[in-house]
GROMACS .gro file of C-alpha atoms in nm:
model
  223
    1MET     CA    1  -6.247   5.523  -2.616
    2ARG     CA    2  -6.338   5.255  -2.871
    3THR     CA    3  -6.058   5.372  -3.096
    4LEU     CA    4  -5.815   5.379  -2.804
    5ALA     CA    5  -5.907   5.022  -2.713
    6LEU     CA    6  -5.847   4.920  -3.074
    7LEU     CA    7  -5.509   5.093  -3.088
    8GLU     CA    8  -5.401   4.932  -2.761
    9SER     CA    9  -5.511   4.591  -2.886
   10LEU     CA   10  -5.326   4.626  -3.217
   11VAL     CA   11  -5.008   4.736  -3.041
   12GLY     CA   12  -5.036   4.483  -2.761
   13GLN     CA   13  -5.104   4.187  -2.989
   14GLY     CA   14  -4.903   4.306  -3.287
   15LYS     CA   15  -5.198   4.215  -3.508
   16TRP     CA   16  -5.576   4.220  -3.525
   17ASP     CA   17  -5.723   3.995  -3.255
   18VAL     CA   18  -6.101   4.009  -3.229
   19GLN     CA   19  -6.117   3.840  -2.890
   20ASP     CA   20  -5.854   4.068  -2.737
   21TYR     CA   21  -6.030   4.377  -2.872
   22SER     CA   22  -6.365   4.258  -2.737
   23ALA     CA   23  -6.218   4.202  -2.392
   24ARG     CA   24  -6.053   4.544  -2.388
   25LEU     CA   25  -6.381   4.711  -2.483
   26ALA     CA   26  -6.563   4.532  -2.203
   27GLU     CA   27  -6.302   4.661  -1.960
   28LYS     CA   28  -6.294   5.018  -2.095
   29PHE     CA   29  -6.672   5.053  -2.064
   30GLY     CA   30  -6.733   4.808  -1.780
   31LYS     CA   31  -6.849   4.835  -1.421
   32SER     CA   32  -6.507   4.951  -1.298
   33SER     CA   33  -6.470   5.220  -1.565
   34LEU     CA   34  -6.541   5.594  -1.564
   35TYR     CA   35  -6.865   5.514  -1.745
   36GLU     CA   36  -7.019   5.353  -1.439
   37GLN     CA   37  -7.233   5.608  -1.256
   38ASP     CA   38  -7.490   5.620  -0.980
   39ALA     CA   39  -7.756   5.657  -1.248
   40CYS     CA   40  -7.686   5.302  -1.374
   41ASP     CA   41  -7.942   5.041  -1.275
   42PRO     CA   42  -7.762   4.742  -1.115
   43ASP     CA   43  -8.059   4.519  -1.196
   44LYS     CA   44  -8.075   4.621  -1.563
   45TRP     CA   45  -7.710   4.704  -1.622
   46PRO     CA   46  -7.584   4.892  -1.815
   47ASP     CA   47  -7.916   5.074  -1.863
   48LEU     CA   48  -7.995   5.377  -1.651
   49LYS     CA   49  -8.246   5.364  -1.368
   50GLU     CA   50  -8.606   5.417  -1.471
   51HIS     CA   51  -8.785   5.720  -1.332
   52PRO     CA   52  -9.109   5.656  -1.141
   53LYS     CA   53  -9.408   5.764  -1.350
   54ASP     CA   54  -9.765   5.859  -1.273
   55SER     CA   55 -10.080   5.701  -1.413
   56GLU     CA   56 -10.044   5.908  -1.731
   57GLY     CA   57  -9.692   5.785  -1.793
   58LYS     CA   58  -9.528   6.114  -1.696
   59VAL     CA   59  -9.212   6.124  -1.485
   60ILE     CA   60  -9.277   6.215  -1.122
   61GLU     CA   61  -9.022   6.495  -1.099
   62GLU     CA   62  -8.967   6.479  -0.723
   63GLN     CA   63  -8.879   6.111  -0.763
   64ARG     CA   64  -8.655   6.151  -1.068
   65LYS     CA   65  -8.350   5.922  -1.041
   66TRP     CA   66  -8.111   6.126  -1.254
   67THR     CA   67  -8.096   6.435  -1.474
   68MET     CA   68  -7.922   6.528  -1.796
   69PRO     CA   69  -7.646   6.596  -1.858
   70LEU     CA   70  -7.501   6.310  -1.659
   71PRO     CA   71  -7.201   6.405  -1.440
   72GLY     CA   72  -6.951   6.223  -1.657
   73PRO     CA   73  -6.921   6.016  -1.975
   74TRP     CA   74  -7.205   5.791  -2.086
   75ARG     CA   75  -7.223   5.475  -2.292
   76HIS     CA   76  -7.363   5.497  -2.645
   77GLY     CA   77  -7.643   5.262  -2.744
   78SER     CA   78  -7.415   5.030  -2.938
   79ILE     CA   79  -7.183   4.994  -2.638
   80LYS     CA   80  -7.475   4.919  -2.407
   81GLY     CA   81  -7.592   4.650  -2.646
   82PHE     CA   82  -7.243   4.504  -2.663
   83LEU     CA   83  -7.207   4.497  -2.284
   84LYS     CA   84  -7.544   4.328  -2.241
   85ASN     CA   85  -7.439   4.057  -2.483
   86TYR     CA   86  -7.072   4.021  -2.388
   87VAL     CA   87  -7.083   4.072  -2.011
   88ASN     CA   88  -7.437   3.985  -1.905
   89GLN     CA   89  -7.498   3.695  -2.144
   90GLY     CA   90  -7.142   3.578  -2.204
   91LYS     CA   91  -7.173   3.597  -2.582
   92ARG     CA   92  -6.861   3.621  -2.796
   93PHE     CA   93  -6.789   3.748  -3.146
   94PRO     CA   94  -6.989   3.786  -3.362
   95ASP     CA   95  -7.287   3.732  -3.133
   96CYS     CA   96  -7.169   4.000  -2.889
   97GLY     CA   97  -7.249   4.278  -3.137
   98SER     CA   98  -7.561   4.490  -3.083
   99ASP     CA   99  -7.832   4.559  -3.341
  100ASP     CA  100  -7.724   4.924  -3.365
  101ALA     CA  101  -7.683   5.059  -3.720
  102GLN     CA  102  -7.548   5.409  -3.654
  103VAL     CA  103  -7.221   5.556  -3.777
  104ASP     CA  104  -7.027   5.467  -3.460
  105GLY     CA  105  -6.830   5.198  -3.642
  106CYS     CA  106  -6.644   5.448  -3.857
  107CYS     CA  107  -6.431   5.549  -3.557
  108LYS     CA  108  -6.253   5.214  -3.591
  109VAL     CA  109  -6.153   5.259  -3.954
  110ALA     CA  110  -5.845   5.484  -3.939
  111PRO     CA  111  -5.619   5.257  -3.726
  112LEU     CA  112  -5.704   4.953  -3.935
  113VAL     CA  113  -5.645   5.130  -4.266
  114ALA     CA  114  -5.316   5.265  -4.132
  115LEU     CA  115  -5.210   4.910  -4.047
  116LEU     CA  116  -5.359   4.714  -4.336
  117ALA     CA  117  -5.394   4.945  -4.639
  118GLY     CA  118  -5.310   4.753  -4.953
  119ARG     CA  119  -5.356   4.414  -4.789
  120SER     CA  120  -5.631   4.172  -4.881
  121GLU     CA  121  -5.756   4.130  -4.524
  122MET     CA  122  -5.821   4.500  -4.459
  123LEU     CA  123  -6.193   4.511  -4.536
  124GLN     CA  124  -6.271   4.183  -4.364
  125THR     CA  125  -6.091   4.313  -4.056
  126VAL     CA  126  -6.286   4.640  -4.061
  127ASP     CA  127  -6.607   4.439  -4.093
  128GLN     CA  128  -6.514   4.227  -3.792
  129ALA     CA  129  -6.407   4.523  -3.579
  130VAL     CA  130  -6.739   4.697  -3.636
  131ARG     CA  131  -6.945   4.385  -3.574
  132VAL     CA  132  -6.788   4.340  -3.230
  133THR     CA  133  -7.020   4.616  -3.109
  134GLN     CA  134  -7.259   4.661  -3.406
  135ASN     CA  135  -7.349   4.336  -3.575
  136THR     CA  136  -7.552   4.496  -3.854
  137ASP     CA  137  -7.492   4.513  -4.228
  138ALA     CA  138  -7.551   4.889  -4.231
  139ALA     CA  139  -7.290   4.974  -3.968
  140ALA     CA  140  -7.030   4.738  -4.114
  141GLY     CA  141  -7.108   4.824  -4.476
  142TYR     CA  142  -7.069   5.198  -4.437
  143ALA     CA  143  -6.752   5.155  -4.232
  144CYS     CA  144  -6.606   4.941  -4.509
  145GLY     CA  145  -6.702   5.206  -4.763
  146PHE     CA  146  -6.518   5.465  -4.555
  147ALA     CA  147  -6.220   5.230  -4.533
  148ARG     CA  148  -6.209   5.200  -4.913
  149LEU     CA  149  -6.203   5.579  -4.942
  150LEU     CA  150  -5.931   5.624  -4.685
  151GLU     CA  151  -5.720   5.347  -4.838
  152LYS     CA  152  -5.725   5.526  -5.175
  153LEU     CA  153  -5.586   5.838  -5.010
  154VAL     CA  154  -5.329   5.654  -4.798
  155LEU     CA  155  -5.191   5.457  -5.092
  156GLY     CA  156  -5.196   5.757  -5.325
  157SER     CA  157  -5.428   5.604  -5.584
  158ALA     CA  158  -5.638   5.919  -5.537
  159GLY     CA  159  -5.504   6.262  -5.456
  160SER     CA  160  -5.819   6.397  -5.296
  161LEU     CA  161  -6.157   6.295  -5.166
  162VAL     CA  162  -6.316   6.424  -5.487
  163GLU     CA  163  -6.095   6.184  -5.684
  164ALA     CA  164  -6.149   5.894  -5.443
  165LEU     CA  165  -6.529   5.906  -5.431
  166PRO     CA  166  -6.601   5.795  -5.791
  167LEU     CA  167  -6.327   5.532  -5.773
  168VAL     CA  168  -6.482   5.376  -5.465
  169GLY     CA  169  -6.833   5.407  -5.606
  170LYS     CA  170  -6.728   5.212  -5.914
  171GLU     CA  171  -6.539   4.959  -5.703
  172LEU     CA  172  -6.842   4.891  -5.485
  173LEU     CA  173  -7.046   4.793  -5.791
  174ASP     CA  174  -6.779   4.572  -5.947
  175PRO     CA  175  -6.903   4.209  -5.938
  176ALA     CA  176  -6.541   4.095  -5.910
  177ARG     CA  177  -6.457   4.311  -5.605
  178ALA     CA  178  -6.255   4.128  -5.343
  179PHE     CA  179  -6.481   4.192  -5.044
  180GLN     CA  180  -6.857   4.218  -5.076
  181SER     CA  181  -7.114   4.359  -4.836
  182PRO     CA  182  -7.495   4.353  -4.869
  183MET     CA  183  -7.484   4.733  -4.837
  184ASP     CA  184  -7.235   4.802  -5.118
  185ALA     CA  185  -7.491   4.929  -5.370
  186GLU     CA  186  -7.650   5.163  -5.116
  187VAL     CA  187  -7.311   5.292  -5.002
  188ALA     CA  188  -7.212   5.355  -5.365
  189ALA     CA  189  -7.535   5.547  -5.428
  190ASN     CA  190  -7.482   5.766  -5.124
  191LEU     CA  191  -7.120   5.833  -5.216
  192GLY     CA  192  -7.257   5.958  -5.547
  193ARG     CA  193  -7.481   6.195  -5.355
  194VAL     CA  194  -7.175   6.351  -5.194
  195LEU     CA  195  -7.056   6.473  -5.533
  196GLY     CA  196  -7.401   6.538  -5.675
  197GLU     CA  197  -7.606   6.695  -5.397
  198LEU     CA  198  -7.356   6.795  -5.132
  199GLU     CA  199  -7.062   6.934  -5.328
  200GLY     CA  200  -6.968   7.280  -5.207
  201LEU     CA  201  -7.177   7.262  -4.890
  202SER     CA  202  -7.032   7.309  -4.544
  203PRO     CA  203  -7.053   7.012  -4.304
  204ALA     CA  204  -7.340   7.185  -4.121
  205GLU     CA  205  -7.531   7.247  -4.445
  206ALA     CA  206  -7.472   6.889  -4.559
  207GLY     CA  207  -7.595   6.755  -4.225
  208LEU     CA  208  -7.920   6.948  -4.254
  209LYS     CA  209  -7.971   6.820  -4.607
  210LEU     CA  210  -7.913   6.461  -4.494
  211LYS     CA  211  -8.184   6.472  -4.225
  212PRO     CA  212  -8.392   6.151  -4.241
  213GLU     CA  213  -8.743   6.229  -4.359
  214ALA     CA  214  -8.896   6.040  -4.067
  215SER     CA  215  -8.708   6.247  -3.808
  216SER     CA  216  -8.859   6.560  -3.654
  217PHE     CA  217  -8.516   6.670  -3.528
  218ALA     CA  218  -8.372   6.923  -3.773
  219ALA     CA  219  -8.010   6.832  -3.694
  220ALA     CA  220  -8.060   6.454  -3.715
  221GLY     CA  221  -7.838   6.441  -4.024
  222LEU     CA  222  -7.547   6.567  -3.817
  223ALA     CA  223  -7.567   6.278  -3.569
   0.00000   0.00000   0.00000
């Protein structure tokens, strides 16, 4: 839905417009959207209602307000954070972005690379689009790294992902690179891991290998 909102904004405006995109997102995920359910707490919107708990902090099952899976789509954490800032508090870009640092932002990359590949404003635009909902260096930095990779393939400067990875890794460490992110060195290092540690693995195998050490969930690397 985030990508659809971006596509509609680009077509409707004929260009990148951060305010238009923000408004479309608020509408797509707002109170009149399919994402609004009975489980939502009107007093703490867009969070879900809290279940009553006993003295030990356990949910009182007979008083449970909702169960999983929810009967319809649900809002990701970054979208909830955006809605709290944009709708509830009236904040606008870049202050409307949440503190979420997950990979959600990469879903916005393809339309922007398709429109702006080879143009100087591409990476800055990707950075802005991500920060609308995720105003963190990690989310924006990794999305920009993905955009660099995709641009190499779109423009034909690399014929495959294997060819593009080292080119982008080198580019991210170039002091004279056109657009710089605080995460560039980390992104470059992790791109190197793709060729070094993950080459030849299936997506499922790679996901298991990428599991954060602090997580007890075996499939956390696939998230």
